mmCIF file of C-alpha atoms in Angstrom:
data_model
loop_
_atom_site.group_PDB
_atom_site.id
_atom_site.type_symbol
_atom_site.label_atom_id
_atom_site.label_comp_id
_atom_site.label_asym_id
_atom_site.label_seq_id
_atom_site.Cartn_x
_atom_site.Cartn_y
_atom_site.Cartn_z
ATOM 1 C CA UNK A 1 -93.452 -51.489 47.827
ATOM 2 C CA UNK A 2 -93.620 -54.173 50.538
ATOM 3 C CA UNK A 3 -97.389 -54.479 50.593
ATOM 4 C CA UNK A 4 -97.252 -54.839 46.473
ATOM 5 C CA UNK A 5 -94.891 -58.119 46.910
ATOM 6 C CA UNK A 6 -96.982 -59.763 49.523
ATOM 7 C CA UNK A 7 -99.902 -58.617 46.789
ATOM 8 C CA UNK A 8 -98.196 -60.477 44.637
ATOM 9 C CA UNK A 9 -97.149 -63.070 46.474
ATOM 10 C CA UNK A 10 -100.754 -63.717 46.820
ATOM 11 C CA UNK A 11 -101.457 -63.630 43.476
ATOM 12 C CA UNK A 12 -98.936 -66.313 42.568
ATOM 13 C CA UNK A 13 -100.609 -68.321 45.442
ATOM 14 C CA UNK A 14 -103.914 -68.189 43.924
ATOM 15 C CA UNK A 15 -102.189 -69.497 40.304
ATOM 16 C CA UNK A 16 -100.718 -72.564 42.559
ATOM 17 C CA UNK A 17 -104.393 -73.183 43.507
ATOM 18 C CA UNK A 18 -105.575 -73.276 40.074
ATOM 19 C CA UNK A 19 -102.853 -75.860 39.166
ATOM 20 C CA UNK A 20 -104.030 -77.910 41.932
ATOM 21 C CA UNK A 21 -107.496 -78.069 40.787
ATOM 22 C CA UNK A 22 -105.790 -78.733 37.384
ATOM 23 C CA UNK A 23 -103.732 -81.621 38.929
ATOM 24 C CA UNK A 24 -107.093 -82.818 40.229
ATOM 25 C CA UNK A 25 -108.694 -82.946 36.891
ATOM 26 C CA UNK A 26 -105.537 -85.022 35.412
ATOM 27 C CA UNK A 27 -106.033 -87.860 38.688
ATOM 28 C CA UNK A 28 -109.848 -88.314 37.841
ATOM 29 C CA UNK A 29 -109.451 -88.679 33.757
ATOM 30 C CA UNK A 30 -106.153 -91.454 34.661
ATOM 31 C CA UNK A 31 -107.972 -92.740 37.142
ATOM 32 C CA UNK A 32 -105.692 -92.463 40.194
ATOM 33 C CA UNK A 33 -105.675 -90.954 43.829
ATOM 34 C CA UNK A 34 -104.851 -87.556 43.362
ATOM 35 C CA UNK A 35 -103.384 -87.497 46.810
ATOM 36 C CA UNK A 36 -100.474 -89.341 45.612
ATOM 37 C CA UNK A 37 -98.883 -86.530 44.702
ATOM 38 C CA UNK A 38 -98.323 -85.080 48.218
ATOM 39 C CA UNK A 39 -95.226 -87.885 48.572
ATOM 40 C CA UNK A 40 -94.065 -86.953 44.803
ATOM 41 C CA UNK A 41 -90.423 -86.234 45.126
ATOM 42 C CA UNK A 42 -87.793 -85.327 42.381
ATOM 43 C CA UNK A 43 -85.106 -86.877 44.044
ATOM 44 C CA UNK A 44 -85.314 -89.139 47.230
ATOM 45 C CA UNK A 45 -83.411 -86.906 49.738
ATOM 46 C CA UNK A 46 -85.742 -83.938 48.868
ATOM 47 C CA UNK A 47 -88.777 -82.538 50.419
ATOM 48 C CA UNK A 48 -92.445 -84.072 49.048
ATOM 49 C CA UNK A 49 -94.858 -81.681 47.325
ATOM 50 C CA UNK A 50 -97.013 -81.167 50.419
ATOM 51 C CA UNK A 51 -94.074 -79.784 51.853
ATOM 52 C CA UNK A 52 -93.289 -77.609 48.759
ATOM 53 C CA UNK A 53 -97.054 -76.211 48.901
ATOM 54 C CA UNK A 54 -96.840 -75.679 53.146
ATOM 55 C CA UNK A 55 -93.079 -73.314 52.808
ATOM 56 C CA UNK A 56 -94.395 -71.555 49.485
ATOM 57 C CA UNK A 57 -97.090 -70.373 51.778
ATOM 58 C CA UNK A 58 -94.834 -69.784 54.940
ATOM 59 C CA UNK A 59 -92.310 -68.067 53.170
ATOM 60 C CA UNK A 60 -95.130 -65.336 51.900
ATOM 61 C CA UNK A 61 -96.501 -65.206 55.274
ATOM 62 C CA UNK A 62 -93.065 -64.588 56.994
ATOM 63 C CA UNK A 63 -92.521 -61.889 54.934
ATOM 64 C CA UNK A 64 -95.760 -60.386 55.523
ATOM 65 C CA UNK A 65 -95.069 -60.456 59.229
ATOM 66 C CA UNK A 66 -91.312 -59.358 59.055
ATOM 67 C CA UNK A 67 -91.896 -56.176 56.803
ATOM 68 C CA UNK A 68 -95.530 -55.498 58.756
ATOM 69 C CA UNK A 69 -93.843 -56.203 62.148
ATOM 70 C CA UNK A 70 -97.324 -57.604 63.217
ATOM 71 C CA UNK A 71 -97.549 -60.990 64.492
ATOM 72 C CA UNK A 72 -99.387 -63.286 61.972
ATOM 73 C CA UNK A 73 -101.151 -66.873 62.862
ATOM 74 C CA UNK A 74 -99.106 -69.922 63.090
ATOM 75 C CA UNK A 75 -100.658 -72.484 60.014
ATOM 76 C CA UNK A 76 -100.584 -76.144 61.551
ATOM 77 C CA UNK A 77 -98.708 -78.841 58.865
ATOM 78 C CA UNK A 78 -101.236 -81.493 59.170
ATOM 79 C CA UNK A 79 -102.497 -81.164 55.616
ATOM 80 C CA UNK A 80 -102.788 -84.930 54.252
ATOM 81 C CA UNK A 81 -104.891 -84.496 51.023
ATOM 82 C CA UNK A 82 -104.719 -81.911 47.970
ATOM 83 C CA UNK A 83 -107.637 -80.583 49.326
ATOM 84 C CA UNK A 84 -106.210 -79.877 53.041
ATOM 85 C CA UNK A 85 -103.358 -78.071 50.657
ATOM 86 C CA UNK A 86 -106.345 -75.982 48.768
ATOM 87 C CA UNK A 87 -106.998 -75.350 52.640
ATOM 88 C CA UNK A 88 -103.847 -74.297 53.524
ATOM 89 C CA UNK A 89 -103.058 -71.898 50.589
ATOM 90 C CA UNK A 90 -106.898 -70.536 51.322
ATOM 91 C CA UNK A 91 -105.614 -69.843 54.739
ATOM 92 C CA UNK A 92 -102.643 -67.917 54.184
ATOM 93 C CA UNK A 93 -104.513 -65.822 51.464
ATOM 94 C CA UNK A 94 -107.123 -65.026 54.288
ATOM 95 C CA UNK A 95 -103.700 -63.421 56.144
ATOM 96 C CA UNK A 96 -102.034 -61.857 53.228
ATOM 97 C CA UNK A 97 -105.403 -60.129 51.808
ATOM 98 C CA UNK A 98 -106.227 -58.955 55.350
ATOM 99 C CA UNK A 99 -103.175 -56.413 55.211
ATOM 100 C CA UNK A 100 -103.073 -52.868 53.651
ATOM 101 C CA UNK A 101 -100.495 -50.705 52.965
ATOM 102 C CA UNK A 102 -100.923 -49.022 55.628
ATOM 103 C CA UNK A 103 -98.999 -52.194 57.438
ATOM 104 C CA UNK A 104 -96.066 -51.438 55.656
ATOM 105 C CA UNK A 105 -95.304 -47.697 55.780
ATOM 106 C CA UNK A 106 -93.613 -47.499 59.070
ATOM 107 C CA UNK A 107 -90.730 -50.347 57.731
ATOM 108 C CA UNK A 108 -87.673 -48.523 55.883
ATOM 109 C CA UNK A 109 -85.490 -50.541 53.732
ATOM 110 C CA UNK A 110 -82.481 -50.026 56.258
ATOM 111 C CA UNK A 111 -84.579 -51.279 59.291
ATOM 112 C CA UNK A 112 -83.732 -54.403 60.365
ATOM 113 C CA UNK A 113 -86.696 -56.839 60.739
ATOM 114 C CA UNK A 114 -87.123 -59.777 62.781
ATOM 115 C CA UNK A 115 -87.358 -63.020 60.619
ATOM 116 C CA UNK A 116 -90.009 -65.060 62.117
ATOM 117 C CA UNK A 117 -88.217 -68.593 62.134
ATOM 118 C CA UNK A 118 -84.863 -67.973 63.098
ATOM 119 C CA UNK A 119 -85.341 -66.378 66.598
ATOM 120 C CA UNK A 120 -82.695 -63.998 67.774
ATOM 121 C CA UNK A 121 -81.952 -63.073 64.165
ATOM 122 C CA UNK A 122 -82.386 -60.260 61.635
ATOM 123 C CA UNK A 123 -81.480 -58.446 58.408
ATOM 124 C CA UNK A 124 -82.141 -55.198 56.657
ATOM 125 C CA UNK A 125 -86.134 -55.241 55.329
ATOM 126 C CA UNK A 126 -85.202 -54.590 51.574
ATOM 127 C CA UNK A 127 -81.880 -57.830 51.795
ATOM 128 C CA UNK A 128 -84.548 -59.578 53.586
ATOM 129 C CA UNK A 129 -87.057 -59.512 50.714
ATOM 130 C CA UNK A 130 -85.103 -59.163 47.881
ATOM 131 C CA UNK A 131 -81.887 -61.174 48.370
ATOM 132 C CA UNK A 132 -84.168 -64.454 50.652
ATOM 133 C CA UNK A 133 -87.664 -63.918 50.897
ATOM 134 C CA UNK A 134 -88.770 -63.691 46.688
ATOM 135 C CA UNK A 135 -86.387 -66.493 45.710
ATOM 136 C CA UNK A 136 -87.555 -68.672 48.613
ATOM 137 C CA UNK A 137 -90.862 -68.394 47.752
ATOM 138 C CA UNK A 138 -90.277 -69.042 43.758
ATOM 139 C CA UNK A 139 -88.234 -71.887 44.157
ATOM 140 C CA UNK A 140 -91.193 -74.161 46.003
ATOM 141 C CA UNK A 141 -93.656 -72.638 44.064
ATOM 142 C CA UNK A 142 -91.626 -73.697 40.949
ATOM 143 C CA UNK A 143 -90.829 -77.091 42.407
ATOM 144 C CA UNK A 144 -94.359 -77.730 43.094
ATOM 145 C CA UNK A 145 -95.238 -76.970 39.737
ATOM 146 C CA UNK A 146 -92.594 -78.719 38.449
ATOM 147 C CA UNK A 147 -93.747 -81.829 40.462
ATOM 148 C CA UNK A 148 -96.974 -82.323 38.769
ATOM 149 C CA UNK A 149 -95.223 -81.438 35.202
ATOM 150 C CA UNK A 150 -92.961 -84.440 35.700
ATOM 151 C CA UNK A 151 -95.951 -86.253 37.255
ATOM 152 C CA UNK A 152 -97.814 -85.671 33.448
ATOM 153 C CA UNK A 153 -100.225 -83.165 34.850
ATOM 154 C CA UNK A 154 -101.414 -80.670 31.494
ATOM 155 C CA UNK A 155 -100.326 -77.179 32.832
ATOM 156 C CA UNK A 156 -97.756 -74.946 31.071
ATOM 157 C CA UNK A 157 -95.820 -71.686 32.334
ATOM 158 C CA UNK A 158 -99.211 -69.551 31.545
ATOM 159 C CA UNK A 159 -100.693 -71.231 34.496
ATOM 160 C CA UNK A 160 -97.896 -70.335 36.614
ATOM 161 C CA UNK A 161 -97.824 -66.449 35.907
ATOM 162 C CA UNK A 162 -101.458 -66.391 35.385
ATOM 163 C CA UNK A 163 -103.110 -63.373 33.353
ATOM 164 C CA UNK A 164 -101.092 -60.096 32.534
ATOM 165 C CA UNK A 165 -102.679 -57.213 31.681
ATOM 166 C CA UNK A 166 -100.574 -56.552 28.385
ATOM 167 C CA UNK A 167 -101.652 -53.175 25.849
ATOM 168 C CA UNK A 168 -100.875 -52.379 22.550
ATOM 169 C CA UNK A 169 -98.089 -49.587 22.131
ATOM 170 C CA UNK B 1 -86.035 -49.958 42.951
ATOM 171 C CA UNK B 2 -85.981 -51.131 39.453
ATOM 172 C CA UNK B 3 -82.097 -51.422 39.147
ATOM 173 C CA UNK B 4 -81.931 -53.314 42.910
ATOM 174 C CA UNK B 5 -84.249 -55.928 41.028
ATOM 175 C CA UNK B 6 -81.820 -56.358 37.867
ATOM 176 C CA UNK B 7 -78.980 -56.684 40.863
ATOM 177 C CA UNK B 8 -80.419 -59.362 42.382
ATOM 178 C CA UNK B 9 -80.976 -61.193 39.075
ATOM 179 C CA UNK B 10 -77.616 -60.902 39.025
ATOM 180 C CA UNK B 11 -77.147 -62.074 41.951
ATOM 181 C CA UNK B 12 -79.078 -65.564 41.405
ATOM 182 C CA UNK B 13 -77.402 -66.035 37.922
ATOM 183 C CA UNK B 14 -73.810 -65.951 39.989
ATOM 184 C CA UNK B 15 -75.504 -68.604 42.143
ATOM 185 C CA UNK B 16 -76.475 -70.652 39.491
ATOM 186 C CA UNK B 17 -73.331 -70.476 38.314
ATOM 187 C CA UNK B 18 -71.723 -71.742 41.299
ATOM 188 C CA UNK B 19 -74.400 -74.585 40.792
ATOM 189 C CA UNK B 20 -73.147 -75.557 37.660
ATOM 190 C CA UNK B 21 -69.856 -76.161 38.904
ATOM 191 C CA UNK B 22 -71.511 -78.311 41.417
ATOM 192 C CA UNK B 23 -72.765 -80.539 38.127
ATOM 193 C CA UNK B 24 -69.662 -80.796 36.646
ATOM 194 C CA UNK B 25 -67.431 -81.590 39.940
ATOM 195 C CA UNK B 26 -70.698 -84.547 40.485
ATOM 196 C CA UNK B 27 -70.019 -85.499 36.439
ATOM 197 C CA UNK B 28 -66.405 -85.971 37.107
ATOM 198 C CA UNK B 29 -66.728 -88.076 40.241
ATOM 199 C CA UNK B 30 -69.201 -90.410 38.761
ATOM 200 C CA UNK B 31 -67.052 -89.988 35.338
ATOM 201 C CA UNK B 32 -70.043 -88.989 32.939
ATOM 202 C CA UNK B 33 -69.737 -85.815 30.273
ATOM 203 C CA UNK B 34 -71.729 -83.036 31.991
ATOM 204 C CA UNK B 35 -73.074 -81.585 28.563
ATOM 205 C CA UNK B 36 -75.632 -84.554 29.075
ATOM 206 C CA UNK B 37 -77.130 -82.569 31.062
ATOM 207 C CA UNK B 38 -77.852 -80.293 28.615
ATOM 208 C CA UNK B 39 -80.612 -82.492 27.600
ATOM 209 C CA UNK B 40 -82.052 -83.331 30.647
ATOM 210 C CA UNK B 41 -86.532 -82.506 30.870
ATOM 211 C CA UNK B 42 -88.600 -83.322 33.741
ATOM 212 C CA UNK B 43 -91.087 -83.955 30.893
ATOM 213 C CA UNK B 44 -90.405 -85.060 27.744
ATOM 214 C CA UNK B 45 -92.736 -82.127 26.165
ATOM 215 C CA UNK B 46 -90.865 -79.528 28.809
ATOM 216 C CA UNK B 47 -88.017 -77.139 27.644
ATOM 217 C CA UNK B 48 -84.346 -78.762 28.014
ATOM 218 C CA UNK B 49 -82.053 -78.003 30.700
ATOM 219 C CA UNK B 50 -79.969 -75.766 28.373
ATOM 220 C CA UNK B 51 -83.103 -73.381 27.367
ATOM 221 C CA UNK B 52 -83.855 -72.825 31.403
ATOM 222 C CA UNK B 53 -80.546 -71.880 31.879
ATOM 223 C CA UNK B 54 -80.933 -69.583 28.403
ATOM 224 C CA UNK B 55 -84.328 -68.616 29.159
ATOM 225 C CA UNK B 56 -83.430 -67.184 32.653
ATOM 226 C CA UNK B 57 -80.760 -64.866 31.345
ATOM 227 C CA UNK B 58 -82.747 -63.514 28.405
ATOM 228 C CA UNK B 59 -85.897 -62.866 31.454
ATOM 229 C CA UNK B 60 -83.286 -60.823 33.432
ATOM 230 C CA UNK B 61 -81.849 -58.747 30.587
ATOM 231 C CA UNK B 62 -85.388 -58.169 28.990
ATOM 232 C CA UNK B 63 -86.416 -56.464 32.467
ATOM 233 C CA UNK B 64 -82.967 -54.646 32.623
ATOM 234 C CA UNK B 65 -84.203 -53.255 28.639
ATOM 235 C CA UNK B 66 -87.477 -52.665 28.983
ATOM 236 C CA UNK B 67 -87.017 -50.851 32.371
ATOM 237 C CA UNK B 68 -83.776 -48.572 31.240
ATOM 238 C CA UNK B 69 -85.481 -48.046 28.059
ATOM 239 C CA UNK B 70 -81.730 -48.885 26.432
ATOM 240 C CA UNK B 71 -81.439 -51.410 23.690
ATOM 241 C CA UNK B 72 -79.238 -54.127 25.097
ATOM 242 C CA UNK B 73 -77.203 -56.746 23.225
ATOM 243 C CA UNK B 74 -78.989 -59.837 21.684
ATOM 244 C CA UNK B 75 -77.184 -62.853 22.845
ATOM 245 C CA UNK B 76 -77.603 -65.782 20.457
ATOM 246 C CA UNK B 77 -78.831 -69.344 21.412
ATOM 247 C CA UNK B 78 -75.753 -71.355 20.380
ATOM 248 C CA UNK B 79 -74.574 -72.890 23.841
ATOM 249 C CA UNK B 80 -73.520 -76.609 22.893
ATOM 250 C CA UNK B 81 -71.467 -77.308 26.583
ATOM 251 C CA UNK B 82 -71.547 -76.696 30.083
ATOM 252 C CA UNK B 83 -68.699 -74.139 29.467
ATOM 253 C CA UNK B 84 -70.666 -72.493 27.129
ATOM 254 C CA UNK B 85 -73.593 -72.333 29.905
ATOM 255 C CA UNK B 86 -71.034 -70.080 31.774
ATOM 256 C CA UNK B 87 -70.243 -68.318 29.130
ATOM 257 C CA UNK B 88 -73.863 -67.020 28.562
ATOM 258 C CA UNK B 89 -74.441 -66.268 31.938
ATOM 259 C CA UNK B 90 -71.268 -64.529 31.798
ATOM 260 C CA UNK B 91 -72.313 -62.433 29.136
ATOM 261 C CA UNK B 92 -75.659 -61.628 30.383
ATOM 262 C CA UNK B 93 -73.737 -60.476 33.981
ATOM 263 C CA UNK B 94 -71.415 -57.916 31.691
ATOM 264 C CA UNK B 95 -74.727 -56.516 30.168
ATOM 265 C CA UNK B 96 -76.307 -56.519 34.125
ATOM 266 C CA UNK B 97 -73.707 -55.361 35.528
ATOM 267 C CA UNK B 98 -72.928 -52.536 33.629
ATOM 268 C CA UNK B 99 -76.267 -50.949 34.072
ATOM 269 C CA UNK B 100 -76.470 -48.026 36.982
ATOM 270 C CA UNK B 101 -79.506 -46.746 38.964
ATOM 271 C CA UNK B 102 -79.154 -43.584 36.917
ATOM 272 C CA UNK B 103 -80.316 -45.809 34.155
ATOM 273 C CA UNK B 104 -83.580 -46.785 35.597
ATOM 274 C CA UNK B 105 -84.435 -43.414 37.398
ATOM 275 C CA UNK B 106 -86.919 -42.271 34.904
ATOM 276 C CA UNK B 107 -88.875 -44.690 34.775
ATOM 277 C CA UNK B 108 -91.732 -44.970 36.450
ATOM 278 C CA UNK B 109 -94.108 -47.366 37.929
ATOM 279 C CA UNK B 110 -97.266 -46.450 35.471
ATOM 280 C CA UNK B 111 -94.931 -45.720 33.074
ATOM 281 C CA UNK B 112 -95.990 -48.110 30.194
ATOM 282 C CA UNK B 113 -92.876 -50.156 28.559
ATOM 283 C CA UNK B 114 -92.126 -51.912 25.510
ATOM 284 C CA UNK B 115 -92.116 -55.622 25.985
ATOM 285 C CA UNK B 116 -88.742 -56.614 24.537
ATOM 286 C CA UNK B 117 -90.265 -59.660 22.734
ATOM 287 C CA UNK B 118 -93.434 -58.488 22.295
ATOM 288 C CA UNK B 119 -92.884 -56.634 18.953
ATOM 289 C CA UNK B 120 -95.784 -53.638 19.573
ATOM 290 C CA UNK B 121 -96.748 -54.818 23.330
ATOM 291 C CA UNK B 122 -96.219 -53.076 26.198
ATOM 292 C CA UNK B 123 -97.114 -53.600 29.608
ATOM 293 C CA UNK B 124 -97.238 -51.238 33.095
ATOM 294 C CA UNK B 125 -93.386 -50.935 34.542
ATOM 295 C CA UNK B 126 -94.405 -52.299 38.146
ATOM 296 C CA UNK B 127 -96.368 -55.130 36.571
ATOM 297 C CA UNK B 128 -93.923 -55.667 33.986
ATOM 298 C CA UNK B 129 -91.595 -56.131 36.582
ATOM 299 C CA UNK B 130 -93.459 -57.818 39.604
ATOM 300 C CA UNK B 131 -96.283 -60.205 37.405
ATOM 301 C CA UNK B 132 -94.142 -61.064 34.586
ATOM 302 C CA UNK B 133 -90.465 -61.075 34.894
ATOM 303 C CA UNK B 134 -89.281 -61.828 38.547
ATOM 304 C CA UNK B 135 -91.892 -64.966 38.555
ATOM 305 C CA UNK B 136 -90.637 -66.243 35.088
ATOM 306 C CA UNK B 137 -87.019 -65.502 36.097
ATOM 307 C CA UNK B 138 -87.155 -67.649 39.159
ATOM 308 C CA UNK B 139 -88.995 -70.122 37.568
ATOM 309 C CA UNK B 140 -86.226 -71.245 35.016
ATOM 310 C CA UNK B 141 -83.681 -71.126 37.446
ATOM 311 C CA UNK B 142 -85.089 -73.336 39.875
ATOM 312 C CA UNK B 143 -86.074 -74.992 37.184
ATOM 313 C CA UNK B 144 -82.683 -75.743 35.843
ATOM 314 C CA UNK B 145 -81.697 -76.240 39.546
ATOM 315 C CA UNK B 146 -84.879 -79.127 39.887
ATOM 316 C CA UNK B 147 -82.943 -80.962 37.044
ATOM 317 C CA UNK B 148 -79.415 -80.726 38.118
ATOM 318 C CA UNK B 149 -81.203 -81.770 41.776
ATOM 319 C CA UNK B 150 -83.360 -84.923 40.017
ATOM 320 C CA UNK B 151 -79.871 -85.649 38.188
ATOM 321 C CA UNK B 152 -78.294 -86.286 42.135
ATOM 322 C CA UNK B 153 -76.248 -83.148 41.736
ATOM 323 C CA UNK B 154 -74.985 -82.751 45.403
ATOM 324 C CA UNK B 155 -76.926 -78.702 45.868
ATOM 325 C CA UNK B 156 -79.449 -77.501 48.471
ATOM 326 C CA UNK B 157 -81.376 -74.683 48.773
ATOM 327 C CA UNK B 158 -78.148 -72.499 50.007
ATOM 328 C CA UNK B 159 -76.613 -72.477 46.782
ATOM 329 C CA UNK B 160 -79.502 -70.947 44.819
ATOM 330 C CA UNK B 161 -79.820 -68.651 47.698
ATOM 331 C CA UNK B 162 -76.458 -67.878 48.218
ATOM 332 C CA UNK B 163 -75.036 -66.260 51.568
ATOM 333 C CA UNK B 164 -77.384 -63.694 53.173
ATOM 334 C CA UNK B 165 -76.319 -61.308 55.462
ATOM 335 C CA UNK B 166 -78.310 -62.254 58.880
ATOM 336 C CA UNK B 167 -77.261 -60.682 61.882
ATOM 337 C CA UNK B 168 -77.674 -60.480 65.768
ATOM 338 C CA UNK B 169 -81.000 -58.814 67.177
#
């Protein structure tokens, strides 16, 4: 089960990519630096999209290495264009594909893992994921998005979720 | 598995919750009516703040549905207030809560299920779940929280996380 959320972790990374190419498209029809929206904000005490791209990936990563127990490269935040970001999110795919389930099997939902930024500290592998590590990762993928909404960019919640694989009953 | 996910959309709607308390203690300090929030886009062609908040409950009971297999209560869409807000969510919680792992254990993972608003669609339980519904879930409710946040709402991150148990290595 842990190896299908980083899975899909990934997968929601690789729709954030998409919208970045899409945000890229709207900048060279208006006309404008696309890189302006690394500094968009939605309120001025609040983190800048570049920021919102870097912890979307580092929260997927952590969890990787948390539930894996395997230590996982450090990602530099020096990205200063949307493409460094395309960079960044290629990156921490590289990581995330590069694991199997095999990575996983030894972690039981009681354990208690390390968690990679707060040294010293711990909780149980399934409060971990469930209760920080998902909704973490959802909110700055969601505020990204919802930066380039309010910034006019033409994506809507299908480019988010990206394709299902939905059947007839 | 399936019933820990419904539990900790249960979790976040109690958090958002909280949050909306936060908007209407900031409304009463800077002496506006909090139901104009109701209103509030990040886009003027983007779903209003009171269809996140709407949208997000309907996400979490439609996974608790399809993945008991029980037909749950239809809540209408008639929320005109902030109180109202926490009344919905306060319905949807009665209809979460009251759900037990005994009502999810046969169902499993290939298992196809009906999509609740997808009259004659169905999709594969563990996509259903992990593609579809937790990503659209969190999206409306950090989306609501992005607006309450871009309306200077005094929240951080902590309140849509709520407290985590983190303890000692």
């Amino acid at each position: 089960m842990y190896h299908h959320a980083i899975q899909q972790f990934a997968r929601t990374l690789r729709n954030l990519d998409a919208v970045l190419g899409k945000a890229e498209a709207h900048a060279k029809t208006r006309n404008f630096d696309v890189n302006n929206f690394l500094t968009a904000r939605l309120a001025p005490d609040m983190l800048p999209f570049v920021r919102q791209v870097r912890i979307a990936c580092d929260h997927a990563k952590s969890a990787a290495q948390a539930l894996s127990g395997k230590e996982l490269p450090k990602h530099e935040d020096n990205e200063a264009t949307l493409e460094d970001l395309h960079g960044r999110i290629a990156k921490c795919l590289a990581v995330l594909d590069g694991l199997s389930a095999a990575d996983f099997a030894a972690t039981k939902p009681d354990a208690i893992v390390k968690m990679p930024n707060r040294p010293g500290k711990g909780m149980r592998a399934d409060d971990y994921l469930w209760h920080r590590q998902i909704p973490n990762f959802y909110f700055h993928v969601t505020t990204a998005y919802d930066l380039l909404r309010a910034g006019g960019v033409d994506i809507g919640k299908s480019d988010f979720i990206g394709p299902l694989d939905i059947v007839d009953l």
